[in-house]
PDB file of C-alpha atoms and ligand atoms in Angstrom:
ATOM      1  CA  MET A  16     -13.667   2.648 -15.329  1.00 37.00           C
ATOM      2  CA  ALA A  17     -11.146   0.516 -17.131  1.00 37.00           C
ATOM      3  CA  GLU A  18     -11.571  -3.141 -17.179  1.00 35.00           C
ATOM      4  CA  GLN A  19      -8.785  -5.522 -16.353  1.00 39.00           C
ATOM      5  CA  ASN A  20      -7.900  -5.997 -20.089  1.00 35.00           C
ATOM      6  CA  THR A  21      -7.239  -2.523 -20.553  1.00 38.00           C
ATOM      7  CA  MET A  22      -4.312  -2.569 -17.777  1.00 46.00           C
ATOM      8  CA  PRO A  23      -1.647  -4.341 -19.797  1.00 40.00           C
ATOM      9  CA  HIS A  24       0.714  -5.018 -16.874  1.00 43.00           C
ATOM     10  CA  LEU A  25      -2.060  -6.455 -14.725  1.00 42.00           C
ATOM     11  CA  ASN A  26      -1.978 -10.262 -15.239  1.00 40.00           C
ATOM     12  CA  ASN A  27      -4.267 -11.175 -12.501  1.00 39.00           C
ATOM     13  CA  GLN A  28      -2.300 -13.820 -10.676  1.00 38.00           C
ATOM     14  CA  SER A  29      -4.183 -15.119  -7.738  1.00 34.00           C
ATOM     15  CA  ARG A  30      -1.756 -17.422  -6.221  1.00 36.00           C
ATOM     16  CA  LEU A  31      -1.508 -16.884  -2.372  1.00 38.00           C
ATOM     17  CA  LEU A  32       1.701 -15.724  -0.908  1.00 38.00           C
ATOM     18  CA  THR A  33       1.869 -18.569   1.651  1.00 41.00           C
ATOM     19  CA  ASP A  34       2.244 -20.927  -1.374  1.00 44.00           C
ATOM     20  CA  LYS A  35       5.573 -19.357  -2.274  1.00 49.00           C
ATOM     21  CA  ASN A  36       7.902 -19.420   0.834  1.00 50.00           C
ATOM     22  CA  THR A  37       9.824 -22.162  -0.531  1.00 50.00           C
ATOM     23  CA  GLU A  38      10.205 -20.481  -3.834  1.00 51.00           C
ATOM     24  CA  TYR A  39      11.429 -17.375  -1.682  1.00 50.00           C
ATOM     25  CA  GLU A  40      13.915 -19.587   0.218  1.00 55.00           C
ATOM     26  CA  ILE A  41      15.394 -20.625  -3.050  1.00 55.00           C
ATOM     27  CA  MET A  42      15.584 -17.195  -4.287  1.00 51.00           C
ATOM     28  CA  PHE A  43      17.258 -15.711  -1.422  1.00 53.00           C
ATOM     29  CA  LYS A  44      20.008 -18.380  -1.754  1.00 55.00           C
ATOM     30  CA  ARG A  45      20.249 -17.995  -5.443  1.00 53.00           C
ATOM     31  CA  GLU A  46      20.395 -14.148  -5.335  1.00 52.00           C
ATOM     32  CA  GLY A  47      22.426 -13.817  -2.324  1.00 52.00           C
ATOM     33  CA  GLY A  48      19.347 -12.746  -0.224  1.00 61.00           C
ATOM     34  CA  ALA A  49      17.424  -9.492  -0.040  1.00 70.00           C
ATOM     35  CA  THR A  50      18.751  -6.359   1.360  1.00 70.00           C
ATOM     36  CA  ASN A  51      18.306  -5.647   5.174  1.00 74.00           C
ATOM     37  CA  LEU A  52      16.187  -8.808   5.528  1.00 76.00           C
ATOM     38  CA  ASP A  53      16.905  -9.286   9.159  1.00 75.00           C
ATOM     39  CA  SER A  54      16.392  -5.634  10.038  1.00 78.00           C
ATOM     40  CA  ILE A  55      12.930  -5.660   8.072  1.00 83.00           C
ATOM     41  CA  LYS A  56      11.791  -8.900   9.740  1.00 80.00           C
ATOM     42  CA  SER A  57      12.886  -7.644  13.247  1.00 82.00           C
ATOM     43  CA  ARG A  58      10.458  -4.861  12.970  1.00 87.00           C
ATOM     44  CA  GLU A  59       7.617  -7.391  13.776  1.00 87.00           C
ATOM     45  CA  SER A  60       9.028  -7.712  17.304  1.00 87.00           C
ATOM     46  CA  ARG A  61       8.852  -3.906  17.964  1.00 89.00           C
ATOM     47  CA  THR A  62       5.915  -1.646  18.655  1.00 93.00           C
ATOM     48  CA  PRO A  63       4.160   0.360  16.052  1.00 94.00           C
ATOM     49  CA  GLU A  64       5.596   3.498  17.758  1.00 95.00           C
ATOM     50  CA  GLN A  65       9.109   2.255  17.604  1.00 93.00           C
ATOM     51  CA  ASN A  66       8.681   1.520  13.918  1.00 92.00           C
ATOM     52  CA  ALA A  67       7.284   4.846  12.999  1.00 94.00           C
ATOM     53  CA  LYS A  68       9.924   6.520  14.983  1.00 94.00           C
ATOM     54  CA  THR A  69      12.592   4.494  12.836  1.00 92.00           C
ATOM     55  CA  TYR A  70      10.861   6.088   9.557  1.00 93.00           C
ATOM     56  CA  ASP A  71      10.725   9.364  11.255  1.00 94.00           C
ATOM     57  CA  GLU A  72      14.443   9.318  12.011  1.00 94.00           C
ATOM     58  CA  TRP A  73      15.147   8.188   8.552  1.00 93.00           C
ATOM     59  CA  VAL A  74      13.345  11.067   7.104  1.00 95.00           C
ATOM     60  CA  ILE A  75      14.859  13.632   9.390  1.00 95.00           C
ATOM     61  CA  LYS A  76      18.191  12.374   8.408  1.00 93.00           C
ATOM     62  CA  GLY A  77      17.294  13.074   4.928  1.00 95.00           C
ATOM     63  CA  THR A  78      18.285  10.024   3.124  1.00 93.00           C
ATOM     64  CA  TYR A  79      14.818   8.156   2.834  1.00 94.00           C
ATOM     65  CA  GLU A  80      14.176   8.875  -0.776  1.00 95.00           C
ATOM     66  CA  GLN A  81      17.712   8.356  -1.940  1.00 93.00           C
ATOM     67  CA  ASP A  82      18.356   5.077  -0.056  1.00 90.00           C
ATOM     68  CA  THR A  83      15.126   3.514  -1.489  1.00 93.00           C
ATOM     69  CA  ALA A  84      16.031   4.669  -4.872  1.00 92.00           C
ATOM     70  CA  ASN A  85      19.332   3.152  -4.536  1.00 90.00           C
ATOM     71  CA  LEU A  86      17.386  -0.151  -3.829  1.00 89.00           C
ATOM     72  CA  GLY A  87      15.366   0.379  -7.069  1.00 91.00           C
ATOM     73  CA  TYR A  88      12.115   1.341  -5.259  1.00 94.00           C
ATOM     74  CA  SER A  89       9.554   1.914  -7.952  1.00 96.00           C
ATOM     75  CA  GLY A  90       6.359   1.029  -5.989  1.00 97.00           C
ATOM     76  CA  PRO A  91       5.035   4.705  -5.656  1.00 98.00           C
ATOM     77  CA  GLN A  92       5.290   4.987  -9.440  1.00 97.00           C
ATOM     78  CA  ILE A  93       3.847   1.666 -10.531  1.00 97.00           C
ATOM     79  CA  THR A  94       1.030   2.153  -7.874  1.00 98.00           C
ATOM     80  CA  ALA A  95       0.247   5.591  -9.195  1.00 98.00           C
ATOM     81  CA  ASP A  96       0.268   4.597 -12.695  1.00 97.00           C
ATOM     82  CA  THR A  97      -2.118   1.913 -11.800  1.00 98.00           C
ATOM     83  CA  VAL A  98      -4.597   4.247 -10.299  1.00 98.00           C
ATOM     84  CA  ALA A  99      -4.206   6.432 -13.488  1.00 98.00           C
ATOM     85  CA  MET A 100      -5.457   3.327 -15.503  1.00 97.00           C
ATOM     86  CA  VAL A 101      -8.277   2.785 -13.322  1.00 98.00           C
ATOM     87  CA  PHE A 102      -9.464   6.574 -13.491  1.00 98.00           C
ATOM     88  CA  PRO A 103      -8.752   7.323 -17.200  1.00 97.00           C
ATOM     89  CA  LYS A 104     -11.040  10.389 -17.077  1.00 96.00           C
ATOM     90  CA  ASN A 105     -11.750  13.566 -14.944  1.00 96.00           C
ATOM     91  CA  LYS A 106      -8.887  12.965 -12.810  1.00 98.00           C
ATOM     92  CA  GLU A 107      -8.667  16.419 -11.352  1.00 98.00           C
ATOM     93  CA  LYS A 108     -12.226  15.419  -9.674  1.00 98.00           C
ATOM     94  CA  ILE A 109     -10.983  12.249  -8.103  1.00 98.00           C
ATOM     95  CA  ARG A 110     -10.664  12.288  -4.356  1.00 98.00           C
ATOM     96  CA  ILE A 111      -7.797  10.059  -3.400  1.00 99.00           C
ATOM     97  CA  LEU A 112      -6.458   8.956   0.085  1.00 99.00           C
ATOM     98  CA  ASP A 113      -2.812   7.816   0.283  1.00 99.00           C
ATOM     99  CA  MET A 114      -2.410   5.545   3.465  1.00 98.00           C
ATOM    100  CA  ALA A 115       1.248   5.027   4.652  1.00 98.00           C
ATOM    101  CA  ALA A 116       1.881   8.067   2.590  1.00 98.00           C
ATOM    102  CA  GLY A 117       5.466   8.855   3.893  1.00 98.00           C
ATOM    103  CA  THR A 118       7.282  11.651   2.038  1.00 98.00           C
ATOM    104  CA  GLY A 119       4.721  12.101  -0.694  1.00 98.00           C
ATOM    105  CA  LEU A 120       6.334   9.848  -3.671  1.00 98.00           C
ATOM    106  CA  VAL A 121       3.019   8.354  -4.693  1.00 98.00           C
ATOM    107  CA  ALA A 122       1.352  11.688  -4.704  1.00 98.00           C
ATOM    108  CA  ILE A 123       3.968  13.170  -6.582  1.00 98.00           C
ATOM    109  CA  ARG A 124       3.524  10.623  -9.519  1.00 98.00           C
ATOM    110  CA  LEU A 125      -0.498  10.953  -9.190  1.00 98.00           C
ATOM    111  CA  ARG A 126      -0.033  14.634  -9.728  1.00 98.00           C
ATOM    112  CA  LYS A 127       1.901  14.121 -12.909  1.00 98.00           C
ATOM    113  CA  HIS A 128      -1.063  12.044 -14.084  1.00 98.00           C
ATOM    114  CA  GLY A 129      -3.430  15.074 -13.311  1.00 98.00           C
ATOM    115  CA  PHE A 130      -4.911  14.001 -10.002  1.00 98.00           C
ATOM    116  CA  LYS A 131      -5.067  17.020  -7.734  1.00 98.00           C
ATOM    117  CA  ARG A 132      -7.418  16.084  -4.839  1.00 98.00           C
ATOM    118  CA  ILE A 133      -5.095  13.766  -2.701  1.00 98.00           C
ATOM    119  CA  ASP A 134      -5.046  13.495   1.026  1.00 98.00           C
ATOM    120  CA  ALA A 135      -2.688  11.243   3.150  1.00 98.00           C
ATOM    121  CA  VAL A 136      -2.122   9.430   6.529  1.00 98.00           C
ATOM    122  CA  ASP A 137       1.110   8.313   8.197  1.00 98.00           C
ATOM    123  CA  PRO A 138       2.112   8.219  11.626  1.00 98.00           C
ATOM    124  CA  SER A 139       5.540  10.032  10.890  1.00 97.00           C
ATOM    125  CA  PRO A 140       5.466  13.736  11.502  1.00 98.00           C
ATOM    126  CA  ALA A 141       8.950  14.293   9.806  1.00 97.00           C
ATOM    127  CA  SER A 142       7.328  12.440   6.669  1.00 98.00           C
ATOM    128  CA  LYS A 143       4.285  14.900   6.798  1.00 98.00           C
ATOM    129  CA  LYS A 144       6.599  18.015   6.983  1.00 98.00           C
ATOM    130  CA  VAL A 145       8.584  16.831   4.052  1.00 98.00           C
ATOM    131  CA  ALA A 146       5.581  15.990   2.097  1.00 98.00           C
ATOM    132  CA  MET A 147       3.764  19.109   2.796  1.00 98.00           C
ATOM    133  CA  GLU A 148       6.648  21.253   1.459  1.00 98.00           C
ATOM    134  CA  LYS A 149       6.155  19.473  -1.822  1.00 98.00           C
ATOM    135  CA  ASN A 150       2.590  20.611  -1.936  1.00 98.00           C
ATOM    136  CA  VAL A 151       1.129  17.543  -3.270  1.00 98.00           C
ATOM    137  CA  TYR A 152      -1.392  16.688  -0.567  1.00 98.00           C
ATOM    138  CA  GLY A 153      -4.506  18.791   0.982  1.00 98.00           C
ATOM    139  CA  ARG A 154      -4.904  17.147   4.365  1.00 98.00           C
ATOM    140  CA  TYR A 155      -2.201  14.990   5.998  1.00 98.00           C
ATOM    141  CA  LEU A 156      -3.396  13.077   8.906  1.00 98.00           C
ATOM    142  CA  VAL A 157      -0.586  11.830  11.361  1.00 98.00           C
ATOM    143  CA  ASP A 158      -1.830   8.648  12.536  1.00 98.00           C
ATOM    144  CA  PHE A 159      -1.366   4.811  12.287  1.00 98.00           C
ATOM    145  CA  VAL A 160      -3.695   2.902  10.159  1.00 98.00           C
ATOM    146  CA  ASP A 161      -4.784  -0.241  11.950  1.00 98.00           C
ATOM    147  CA  GLU A 162      -7.996  -1.616  13.341  1.00 97.00           C
ATOM    148  CA  ARG A 163      -9.129   1.573  14.648  1.00 97.00           C
ATOM    149  CA  ARG A 164     -11.487   4.231  12.878  1.00 98.00           C
ATOM    150  CA  LEU A 165      -9.477   7.076  11.698  1.00 98.00           C
ATOM    151  CA  ASP A 166     -10.595  10.685  11.843  1.00 98.00           C
ATOM    152  CA  ILE A 167     -12.125  10.483   8.319  1.00 98.00           C
ATOM    153  CA  GLU A 168     -15.708  10.062   7.176  1.00 98.00           C
ATOM    154  CA  THR A 169     -17.087   6.886   5.730  1.00 98.00           C
ATOM    155  CA  ASP A 170     -17.352   6.948   2.042  1.00 98.00           C
ATOM    156  CA  GLU A 171     -15.292  10.042   1.787  1.00 98.00           C
ATOM    157  CA  TYR A 172     -13.055   8.975  -1.207  1.00 98.00           C
ATOM    158  CA  ASP A 173     -13.224   7.676  -4.789  1.00 98.00           C
ATOM    159  CA  CYS A 174      -9.965   5.762  -4.197  1.00 98.00           C
ATOM    160  CA  VAL A 175      -7.644   4.710  -1.661  1.00 98.00           C
ATOM    161  CA  VAL A 176      -3.980   4.100  -2.547  1.00 98.00           C
ATOM    162  CA  SER A 177      -1.006   2.763  -0.776  1.00 98.00           C
ATOM    163  CA  ALA A 178       2.574   1.636  -1.837  1.00 98.00           C
ATOM    164  CA  GLY A 179       5.044   0.040   0.502  1.00 97.00           C
ATOM    165  CA  GLY A 180       2.772   0.347   3.620  1.00 97.00           C
ATOM    166  CA  PHE A 181       2.333  -3.374   4.374  1.00 97.00           C
ATOM    167  CA  GLY A 182       4.861  -5.299   5.878  1.00 92.00           C
ATOM    168  CA  PRO A 183       6.467  -6.351   9.373  1.00 92.00           C
ATOM    169  CA  GLY A 184       5.633  -3.566  11.908  1.00 93.00           C
ATOM    170  CA  LEU A 185       4.007  -1.321   9.457  1.00 96.00           C
ATOM    171  CA  MET A 186       0.228  -1.371   8.362  1.00 97.00           C
ATOM    172  CA  PRO A 187      -1.187  -4.819   9.715  1.00 97.00           C
ATOM    173  CA  SER A 188      -3.572  -6.673   7.705  1.00 97.00           C
ATOM    174  CA  ILE A 189      -6.601  -5.488   9.341  1.00 97.00           C
ATOM    175  CA  ALA A 190      -5.989  -1.932   8.109  1.00 98.00           C
ATOM    176  CA  LEU A 191      -7.569  -3.147   4.993  1.00 98.00           C
ATOM    177  CA  LYS A 192     -11.056  -2.782   6.871  1.00 98.00           C
ATOM    178  CA  GLU A 193     -10.367   1.025   6.940  1.00 98.00           C
ATOM    179  CA  PHE A 194      -9.436   1.107   3.290  1.00 98.00           C
ATOM    180  CA  VAL A 195     -12.858  -0.367   2.630  1.00 98.00           C
ATOM    181  CA  ARG A 196     -14.668   2.072   5.114  1.00 98.00           C
ATOM    182  CA  VAL A 197     -13.212   5.329   3.653  1.00 98.00           C
ATOM    183  CA  VAL A 198     -13.966   4.526   0.016  1.00 98.00           C
ATOM    184  CA  LYS A 199     -17.473   5.099  -1.366  1.00 98.00           C
ATOM    185  CA  PRO A 200     -19.000   2.131  -2.892  1.00 98.00           C
ATOM    186  CA  GLY A 201     -18.254   2.110  -6.563  1.00 98.00           C
ATOM    187  CA  GLY A 202     -14.787   3.451  -5.708  1.00 98.00           C
ATOM    188  CA  TYR A 203     -11.452   1.684  -5.825  1.00 98.00           C
ATOM    189  CA  ALA A 204      -8.773   0.425  -3.461  1.00 98.00           C
ATOM    190  CA  CYS A 205      -5.215   0.131  -5.064  1.00 98.00           C
ATOM    191  CA  PHE A 206      -2.425  -1.009  -2.986  1.00 98.00           C
ATOM    192  CA  SER A 207       1.032  -2.580  -3.445  1.00 98.00           C
ATOM    193  CA  CYS A 208       3.752  -4.207  -1.616  1.00 96.00           C
ATOM    194  CA  THR A 209       7.076  -6.072  -2.163  1.00 93.00           C
ATOM    195  CA  GLU A 210       6.075  -9.662  -2.486  1.00 91.00           C
ATOM    196  CA  TYR A 211       8.564 -11.182  -0.280  1.00 87.00           C
ATOM    197  CA  ILE A 212       8.043  -8.532   2.411  1.00 84.00           C
ATOM    198  CA  LEU A 213       4.451  -9.944   2.813  1.00 85.00           C
ATOM    199  CA  SER A 214       5.905 -13.438   3.554  1.00 85.00           C
ATOM    200  CA  LEU A 215       8.054 -12.203   6.453  1.00 86.00           C
ATOM    201  CA  SER A 216       5.506 -11.344   9.179  1.00 89.00           C
ATOM    202  CA  LYS A 217       3.193 -13.890  10.794  1.00 90.00           C
ATOM    203  CA  ASP A 218       0.253 -11.363  10.463  1.00 94.00           C
ATOM    204  CA  HIS A 219       0.667 -10.711   6.684  1.00 94.00           C
ATOM    205  CA  LYS A 220       1.548 -14.389   5.813  1.00 92.00           C
ATOM    206  CA  GLU A 221      -1.444 -15.641   7.572  1.00 94.00           C
ATOM    207  CA  LYS A 222      -4.124 -12.979   7.226  1.00 96.00           C
ATOM    208  CA  PHE A 223      -3.341 -10.523   4.522  1.00 97.00           C
ATOM    209  CA  GLU A 224      -4.440 -12.474   1.327  1.00 96.00           C
ATOM    210  CA  ALA A 225      -6.958 -14.541   3.650  1.00 96.00           C
ATOM    211  CA  LEU A 226      -8.751 -11.192   4.499  1.00 97.00           C
ATOM    212  CA  ILE A 227      -8.602 -10.097   0.771  1.00 97.00           C
ATOM    213  CA  GLU A 228     -10.426 -13.315  -0.142  1.00 97.00           C
ATOM    214  CA  GLU A 229     -12.951 -13.118   2.734  1.00 97.00           C
ATOM    215  CA  TYR A 230     -13.826  -9.631   1.683  1.00 98.00           C
ATOM    216  CA  ILE A 231     -14.475 -10.813  -1.711  1.00 98.00           C
ATOM    217  CA  ARG A 232     -16.686 -13.541  -0.188  1.00 97.00           C
ATOM    218  CA  GLN A 233     -18.571 -11.030   1.895  1.00 97.00           C
ATOM    219  CA  GLY A 234     -19.307  -8.962  -1.377  1.00 98.00           C
ATOM    220  CA  VAL A 235     -17.264  -6.095   0.401  1.00 98.00           C
ATOM    221  CA  TRP A 236     -15.146  -5.717  -3.082  1.00 98.00           C
ATOM    222  CA  GLU A 237     -14.577  -7.423  -6.253  1.00 98.00           C
ATOM    223  CA  LYS A 238     -11.189  -7.975  -7.378  1.00 97.00           C
ATOM    224  CA  VAL A 239     -10.075  -6.166 -10.546  1.00 97.00           C
ATOM    225  CA  SER A 240      -6.530  -7.325 -10.611  1.00 97.00           C
ATOM    226  CA  ARG A 241      -3.629  -8.813  -8.718  1.00 96.00           C
ATOM    227  CA  SER A 242      -0.413  -8.145 -10.646  1.00 96.00           C
ATOM    228  CA  VAL A 243       3.046  -9.371  -9.845  1.00 95.00           C
ATOM    229  CA  VAL A 244       5.425  -6.742 -11.158  1.00 95.00           C
ATOM    230  CA  GLN A 245       9.174  -7.027 -11.467  1.00 92.00           C
ATOM    231  CA  GLY A 246      11.681  -4.734  -9.980  1.00 91.00           C
ATOM    232  CA  TYR A 247       9.380  -3.274  -7.277  1.00 95.00           C
ATOM    233  CA  PHE A 248      11.741  -2.741  -4.334  1.00 92.00           C
ATOM    234  CA  ASP A 249      15.213  -4.302  -3.652  1.00 87.00           C
ATOM    235  CA  PHE A 250      15.086  -5.465  -7.480  1.00 86.00           C
ATOM    236  CA  LYS A 251      12.585  -8.005  -6.132  1.00 89.00           C
ATOM    237  CA  PRO A 252       9.035  -8.458  -7.496  1.00 92.00           C
ATOM    238  CA  GLY A 253       6.191  -6.551  -6.057  1.00 95.00           C
ATOM    239  CA  VAL A 254       2.253  -7.237  -5.981  1.00 96.00           C
ATOM    240  CA  VAL A 255      -0.265  -4.618  -7.027  1.00 97.00           C
ATOM    241  CA  TYR A 256      -3.939  -5.199  -6.004  1.00 98.00           C
ATOM    242  CA  VAL A 257      -7.028  -3.408  -7.368  1.00 98.00           C
ATOM    243  CA  PHE A 258     -10.472  -3.807  -6.043  1.00 98.00           C
ATOM    244  CA  ARG A 259     -13.715  -2.347  -6.722  1.00 98.00           C
ATOM    245  CA  VAL A 260     -15.345  -1.412  -3.370  1.00 98.00           C
ATOM    246  CA  LEU A 261     -18.971  -2.527  -3.175  1.00 98.00           C
ATOM    247  CA  LYS A 262     -19.888  -1.776   0.502  1.00 96.00           C
ATOM    248  CA  SER A 263     -18.517   0.391   3.527  1.00 94.00           C
ATOM    249  CA  GLU A 264     -18.691  -2.128   6.197  1.00 90.00           C
ATOM    250  CA  VAL A 265     -17.417  -5.617   6.632  1.00 93.00           C
ATOM    251  CA  GLN A 266     -18.482  -8.243   9.031  1.00 89.00           C
ATOM    252  CA  PRO A 267     -16.432  -8.833  11.960  1.00 82.00           C
TER     253      PRO A 267
HETATM  254  C1  SAM B 323       8.170   1.998   3.018  1.00 51.89           C
HETATM  255  S1  SAM B 323       7.525   3.589   3.528  1.00 51.89           S
HETATM  256  C2  SAM B 323       6.243   3.969   2.293  1.00 51.89           C
HETATM  257  C3  SAM B 323       6.117   5.327   2.222  1.00 51.89           C
HETATM  258  C4  SAM B 323       5.516   5.892   0.861  1.00 51.89           C
HETATM  259  N1  SAM B 323       4.103   5.292   0.578  1.00 51.89           N
HETATM  260  C5  SAM B 323       6.490   5.748  -0.186  1.00 51.89           C
HETATM  261  O1  SAM B 323       6.192   4.747  -1.112  1.00 51.89           O
HETATM  262  O2  SAM B 323       7.561   6.188  -0.270  1.00 51.89           O
HETATM  263  C6  SAM B 323       6.429   2.880   4.789  1.00 51.89           C
HETATM  264  C7  SAM B 323       5.477   3.953   5.542  1.00 51.89           C
HETATM  265  O3  SAM B 323       4.689   3.358   6.478  1.00 51.89           O
HETATM  266  C8  SAM B 323       4.475   4.261   7.538  1.00 51.89           C
HETATM  267  N2  SAM B 323       4.020   3.566   8.755  1.00 51.89           N
HETATM  268  C9  SAM B 323       4.413   2.659   9.549  1.00 51.89           C
HETATM  269  N3  SAM B 323       3.509   2.112  10.355  1.00 51.89           N
HETATM  270  C10 SAM B 323       2.345   2.596   9.756  1.00 51.89           C
HETATM  271  C11 SAM B 323       0.949   2.355  10.153  1.00 51.89           C
HETATM  272  N4  SAM B 323       0.584   1.572  11.237  1.00 51.89           N
HETATM  273  N5  SAM B 323       0.010   3.083   9.520  1.00 51.89           N
HETATM  274  C12 SAM B 323       0.289   3.785   8.345  1.00 51.89           C
HETATM  275  N6  SAM B 323       1.547   3.952   8.184  1.00 51.89           N
HETATM  276  C13 SAM B 323       2.672   3.389   8.817  1.00 51.89           C
HETATM  277  C14 SAM B 323       5.997   4.715   7.641  1.00 51.89           C
HETATM  278  O4  SAM B 323       5.934   6.003   8.659  1.00 51.89           O
HETATM  279  C15 SAM B 323       6.502   4.940   6.365  1.00 51.89           C
HETATM  280  O5  SAM B 323       6.202   6.311   6.134  1.00 51.89           O
END
């Protein structure tokens, strides 16, 4: 396993997002705001099913990948590249689960690195259809990732990955518990999100990094890195987290 200093873009910043709200307010004013900010924030007041349907319809319309590319979405590439640094050898043997997998952008990049054993979870059937046509996943489970136990065995994977899946109305903070359960001890969790998006919803603002720290305190995982990367989405920074999972269960 590569250590932190072999991942040059990972600079291990550990400041909590909640400390940065004022900074974001200033940034939004200076840069003319983030794209579709109101629409992203309004997802918080809708049900998970309504939000998943929005993605489903976006994918059926056929413009999800182009629209996000137009907004400079590089989250899948950055996240998959990080996984490749975590597992420098025997990539074809590493079992990976992609949470909130969407149309398969993370898996496409993982496959370019030589990973072959990749499964997926996402509640959008249209995303599954598009992703499966690309032949990048083995199993693709259509389901929400939240506080419930997924139809996946404990300790089944070497790595869980996710890009862009946390945010208002998407995966709630408590989904991290399921990230921990499906990864075997000694495996890794590598996930990322747009930095400002995590500060938009009450759940992520109050619980996301608090839960991450709580799991460190419980010895559930140890932090490998927390990196702020430029140009993640909407030409704004993202955060890429890497943890080494030590246990399968978290305390309630
Ligand atoms: C911004 S997209 C990211 C998709 C993909 N990872 C990518 O980078 O292109 C967010 C995805 O989260 C999915 N989603 C929404 N709510 C979810 C939930 N509770 N659990 C898992 N995925 C969810 C949506 O269907 C959508 O595919």
